[in-house]
mmCIF file of C-alpha atoms in Angstrom:
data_model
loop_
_atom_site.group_PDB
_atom_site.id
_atom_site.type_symbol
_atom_site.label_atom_id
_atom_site.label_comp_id
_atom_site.label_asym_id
_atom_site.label_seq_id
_atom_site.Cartn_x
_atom_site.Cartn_y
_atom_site.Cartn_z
ATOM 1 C CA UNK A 298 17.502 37.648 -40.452
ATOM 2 C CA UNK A 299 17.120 36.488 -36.952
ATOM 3 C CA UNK A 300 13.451 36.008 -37.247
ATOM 4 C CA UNK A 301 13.436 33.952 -40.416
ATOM 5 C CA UNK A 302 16.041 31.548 -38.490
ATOM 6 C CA UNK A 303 13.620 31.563 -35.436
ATOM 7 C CA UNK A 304 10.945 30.761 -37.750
ATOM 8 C CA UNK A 305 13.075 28.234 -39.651
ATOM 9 C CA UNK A 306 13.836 26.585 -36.207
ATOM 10 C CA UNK A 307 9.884 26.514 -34.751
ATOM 11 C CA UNK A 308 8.911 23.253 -37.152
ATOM 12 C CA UNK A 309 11.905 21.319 -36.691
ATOM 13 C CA UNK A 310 11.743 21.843 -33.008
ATOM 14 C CA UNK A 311 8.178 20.451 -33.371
ATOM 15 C CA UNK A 312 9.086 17.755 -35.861
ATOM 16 C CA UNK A 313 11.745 16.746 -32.956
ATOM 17 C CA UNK A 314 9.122 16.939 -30.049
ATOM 18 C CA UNK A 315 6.886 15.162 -31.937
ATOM 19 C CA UNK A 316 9.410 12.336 -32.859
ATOM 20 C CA UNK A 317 10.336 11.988 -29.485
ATOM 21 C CA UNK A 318 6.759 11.661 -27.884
ATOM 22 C CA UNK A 319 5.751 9.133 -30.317
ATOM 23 C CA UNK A 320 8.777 7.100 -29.837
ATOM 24 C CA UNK A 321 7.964 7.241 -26.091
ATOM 25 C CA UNK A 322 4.582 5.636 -26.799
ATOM 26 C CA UNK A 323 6.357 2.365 -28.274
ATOM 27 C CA UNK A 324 8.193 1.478 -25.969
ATOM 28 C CA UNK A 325 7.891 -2.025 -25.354
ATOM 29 C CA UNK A 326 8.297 -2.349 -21.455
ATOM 30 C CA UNK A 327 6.174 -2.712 -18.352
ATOM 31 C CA UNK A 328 7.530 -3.166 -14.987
ATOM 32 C CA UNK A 329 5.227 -3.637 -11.740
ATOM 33 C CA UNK A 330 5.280 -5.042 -8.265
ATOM 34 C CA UNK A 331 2.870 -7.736 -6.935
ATOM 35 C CA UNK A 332 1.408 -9.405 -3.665
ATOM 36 C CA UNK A 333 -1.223 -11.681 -3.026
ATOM 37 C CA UNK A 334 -2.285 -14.751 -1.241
ATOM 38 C CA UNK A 335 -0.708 -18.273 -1.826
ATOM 39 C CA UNK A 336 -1.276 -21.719 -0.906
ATOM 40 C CA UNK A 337 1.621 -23.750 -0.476
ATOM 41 C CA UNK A 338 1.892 -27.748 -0.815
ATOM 42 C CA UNK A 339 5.233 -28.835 0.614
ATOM 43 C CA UNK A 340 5.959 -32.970 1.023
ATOM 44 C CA UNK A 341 2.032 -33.420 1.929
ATOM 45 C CA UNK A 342 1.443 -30.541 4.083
ATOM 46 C CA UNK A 343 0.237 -27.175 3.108
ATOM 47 C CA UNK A 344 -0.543 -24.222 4.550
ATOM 48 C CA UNK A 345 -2.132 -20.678 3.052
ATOM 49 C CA UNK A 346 1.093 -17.741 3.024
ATOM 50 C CA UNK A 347 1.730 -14.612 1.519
ATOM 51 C CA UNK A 348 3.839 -14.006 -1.408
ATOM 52 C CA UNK A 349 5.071 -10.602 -3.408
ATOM 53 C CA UNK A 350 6.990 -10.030 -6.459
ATOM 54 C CA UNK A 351 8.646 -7.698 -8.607
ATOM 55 C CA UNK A 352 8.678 -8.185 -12.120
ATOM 56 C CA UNK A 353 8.672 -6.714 -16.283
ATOM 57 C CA UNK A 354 7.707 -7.899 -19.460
ATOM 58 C CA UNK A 355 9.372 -7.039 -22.606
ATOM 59 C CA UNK A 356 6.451 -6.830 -25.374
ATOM 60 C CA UNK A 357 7.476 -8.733 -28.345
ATOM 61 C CA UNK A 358 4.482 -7.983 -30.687
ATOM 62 C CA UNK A 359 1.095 -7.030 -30.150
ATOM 63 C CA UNK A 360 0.720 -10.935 -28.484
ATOM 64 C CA UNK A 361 3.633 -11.730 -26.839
ATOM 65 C CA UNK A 362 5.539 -10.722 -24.494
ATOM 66 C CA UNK A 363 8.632 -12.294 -22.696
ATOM 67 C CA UNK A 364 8.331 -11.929 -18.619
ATOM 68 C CA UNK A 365 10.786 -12.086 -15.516
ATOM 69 C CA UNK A 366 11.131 -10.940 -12.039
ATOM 70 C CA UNK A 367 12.374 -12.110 -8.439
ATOM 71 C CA UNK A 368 9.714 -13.416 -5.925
ATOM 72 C CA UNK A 369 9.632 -14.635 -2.614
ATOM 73 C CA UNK A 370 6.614 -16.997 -0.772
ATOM 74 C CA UNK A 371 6.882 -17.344 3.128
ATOM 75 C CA UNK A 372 4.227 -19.648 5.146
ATOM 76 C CA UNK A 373 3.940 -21.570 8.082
ATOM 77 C CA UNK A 374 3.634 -25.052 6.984
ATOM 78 C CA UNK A 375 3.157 -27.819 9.724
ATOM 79 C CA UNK A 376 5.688 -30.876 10.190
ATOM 80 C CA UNK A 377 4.852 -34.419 10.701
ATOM 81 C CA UNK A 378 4.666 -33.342 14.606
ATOM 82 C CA UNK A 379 2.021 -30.580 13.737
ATOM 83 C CA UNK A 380 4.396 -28.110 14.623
ATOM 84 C CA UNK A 381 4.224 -25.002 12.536
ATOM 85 C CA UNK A 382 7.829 -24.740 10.657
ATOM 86 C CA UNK A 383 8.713 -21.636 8.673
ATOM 87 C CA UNK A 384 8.811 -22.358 4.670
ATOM 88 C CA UNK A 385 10.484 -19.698 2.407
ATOM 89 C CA UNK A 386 11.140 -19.518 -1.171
ATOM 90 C CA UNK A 387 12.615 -17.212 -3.766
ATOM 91 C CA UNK A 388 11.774 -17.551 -7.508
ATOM 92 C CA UNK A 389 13.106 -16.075 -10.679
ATOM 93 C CA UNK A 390 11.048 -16.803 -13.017
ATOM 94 C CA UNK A 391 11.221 -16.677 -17.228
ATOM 95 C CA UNK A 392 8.325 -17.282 -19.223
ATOM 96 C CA UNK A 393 6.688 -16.296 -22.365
ATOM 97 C CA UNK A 394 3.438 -14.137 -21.939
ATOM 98 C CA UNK A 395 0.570 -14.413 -24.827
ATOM 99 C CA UNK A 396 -1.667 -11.020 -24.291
ATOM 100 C CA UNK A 397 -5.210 -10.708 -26.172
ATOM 101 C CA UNK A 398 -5.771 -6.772 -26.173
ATOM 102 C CA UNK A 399 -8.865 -5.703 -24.812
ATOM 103 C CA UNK A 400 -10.365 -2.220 -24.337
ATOM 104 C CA UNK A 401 -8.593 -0.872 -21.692
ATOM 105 C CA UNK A 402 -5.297 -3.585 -21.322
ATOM 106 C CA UNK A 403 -4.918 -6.848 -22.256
ATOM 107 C CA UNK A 404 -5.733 -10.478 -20.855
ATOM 108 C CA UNK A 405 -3.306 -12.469 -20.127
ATOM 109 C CA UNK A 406 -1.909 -16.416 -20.564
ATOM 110 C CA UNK A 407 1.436 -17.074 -19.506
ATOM 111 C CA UNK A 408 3.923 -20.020 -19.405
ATOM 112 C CA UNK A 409 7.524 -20.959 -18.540
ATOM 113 C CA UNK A 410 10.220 -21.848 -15.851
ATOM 114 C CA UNK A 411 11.485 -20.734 -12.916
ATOM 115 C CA UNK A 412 14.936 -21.225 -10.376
ATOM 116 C CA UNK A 413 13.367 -21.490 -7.266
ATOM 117 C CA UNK A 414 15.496 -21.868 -3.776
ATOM 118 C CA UNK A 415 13.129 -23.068 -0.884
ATOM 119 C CA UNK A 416 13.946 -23.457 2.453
ATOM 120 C CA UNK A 417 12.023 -25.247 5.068
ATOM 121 C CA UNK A 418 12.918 -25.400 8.520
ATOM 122 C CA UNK A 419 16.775 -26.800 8.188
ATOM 123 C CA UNK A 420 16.382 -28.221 4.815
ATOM 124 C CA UNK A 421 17.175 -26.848 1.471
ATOM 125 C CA UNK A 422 17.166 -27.040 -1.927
ATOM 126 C CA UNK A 423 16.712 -25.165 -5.662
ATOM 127 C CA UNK A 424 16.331 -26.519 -8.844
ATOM 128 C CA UNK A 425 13.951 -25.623 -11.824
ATOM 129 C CA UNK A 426 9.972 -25.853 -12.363
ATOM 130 C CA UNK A 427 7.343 -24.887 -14.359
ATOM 131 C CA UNK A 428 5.080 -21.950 -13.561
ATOM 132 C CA UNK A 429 1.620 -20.752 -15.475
ATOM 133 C CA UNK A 430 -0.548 -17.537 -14.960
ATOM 134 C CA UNK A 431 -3.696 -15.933 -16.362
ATOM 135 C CA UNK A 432 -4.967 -12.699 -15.510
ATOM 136 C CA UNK A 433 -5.985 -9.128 -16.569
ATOM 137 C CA UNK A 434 -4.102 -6.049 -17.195
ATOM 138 C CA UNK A 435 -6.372 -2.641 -16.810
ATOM 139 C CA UNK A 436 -3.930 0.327 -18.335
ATOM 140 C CA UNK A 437 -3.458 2.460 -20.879
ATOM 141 C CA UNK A 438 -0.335 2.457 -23.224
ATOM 142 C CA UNK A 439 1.403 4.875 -21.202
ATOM 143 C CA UNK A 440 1.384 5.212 -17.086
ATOM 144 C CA UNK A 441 0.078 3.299 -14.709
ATOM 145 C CA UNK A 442 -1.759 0.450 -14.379
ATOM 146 C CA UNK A 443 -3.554 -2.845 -12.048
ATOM 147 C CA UNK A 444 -3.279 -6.327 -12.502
ATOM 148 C CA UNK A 445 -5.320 -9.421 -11.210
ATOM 149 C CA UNK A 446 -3.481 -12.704 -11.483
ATOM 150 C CA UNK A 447 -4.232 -16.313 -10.430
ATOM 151 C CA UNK A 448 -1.068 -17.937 -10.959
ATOM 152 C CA UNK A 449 1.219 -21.486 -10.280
ATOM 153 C CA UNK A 450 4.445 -22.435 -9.813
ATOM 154 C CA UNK A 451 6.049 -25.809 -9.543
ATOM 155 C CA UNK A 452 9.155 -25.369 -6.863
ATOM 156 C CA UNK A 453 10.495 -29.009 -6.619
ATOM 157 C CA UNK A 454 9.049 -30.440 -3.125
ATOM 158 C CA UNK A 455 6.501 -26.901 -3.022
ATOM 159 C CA UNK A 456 3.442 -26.231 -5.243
ATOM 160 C CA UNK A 457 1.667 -22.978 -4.652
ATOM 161 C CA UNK A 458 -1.089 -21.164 -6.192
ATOM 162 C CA UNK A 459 -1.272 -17.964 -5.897
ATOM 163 C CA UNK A 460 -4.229 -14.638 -6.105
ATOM 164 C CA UNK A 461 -2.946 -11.636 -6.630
ATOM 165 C CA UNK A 462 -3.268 -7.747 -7.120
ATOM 166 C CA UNK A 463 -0.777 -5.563 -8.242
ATOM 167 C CA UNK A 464 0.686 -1.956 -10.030
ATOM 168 C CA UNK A 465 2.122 -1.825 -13.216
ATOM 169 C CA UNK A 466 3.747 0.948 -15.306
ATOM 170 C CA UNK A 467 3.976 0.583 -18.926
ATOM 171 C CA UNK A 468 6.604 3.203 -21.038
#
């Protein structure tokens, strides 16, 4: 009797595993961390920084995607005197994320807004801009992952453009 309820239990213990794995290959999110080069425009003067991000996209459909994160941009941008000031800026940015699925990822063109705050010597402000990206993806459905990005954002007073590399994890 024991054995035919051990026996009983073996397939839907599979059935369950089974279930469970292939609901784990579905799920729609990616999260990853990124850092790069930037060139930064501020009132006229500009100046080449470093910027690095964390960020996710939500995977709508096979095309789209909806992406976020929080970034920050430091350079050393000169004044009107030539004297190197520090420039700082945080961004959150919200976009939508079309994806064309290649072999091994997708390629990537991506639009939207972001809140900036930048900060520039004593001065200050935030607001909201515009930001665009293309790059590549190389990773599976599952695990890990690299991305190369060239990317914009609009910040008010600050442009940059931006290269980057970075590490994603899809689930």
């Amino acid at each position: 009797m024991a054995i035919k309820r051990i026996i009983t239990a073996l397939p839907a213990l599979g059935a369950l595993l089974f279930a469970s794995s292939s609901t784990a290959m579905v799920l729609p999110l990616q999260i990853g961390a990124d850092a790069g080069i930037t060139d930064v425009k501020y009132k006229g003067n500009s100046a080449t920084g470093y910027f690095w991000a964390i960020n996710g996209t939500l995977r709508i459909n096979d095309f789209t995607s909806v992406y976020s994160g929080y970034g920050e941009t430091t350079a050393d941008i000169p004044d009107d005197a030539g004297i190197d000031q520090d420039f700082k800026s945080t961004s959150i940015p919200l976009a939508l994320q079309v994806n064309l699925p290649i072999v091994l990822g997708d390629v990537y063109v991506r639009g939207g807004g972001n809140y900036y705050e930048n900060t520039y010597a004593t001065e200050s402000e935030d607001g909201w801009g515009v930001l665009g990206a293309v790059g590549i993806s190389l990773a599976p459905a599952i695990g890990p992952g690299l991305a190369l990005e060239l990317g914009y954002q609009d910040r008010g007073s600050a442009e940059t453009s931006t290269v980057s590399v970075g590490a994603k994890l899809n689930f």
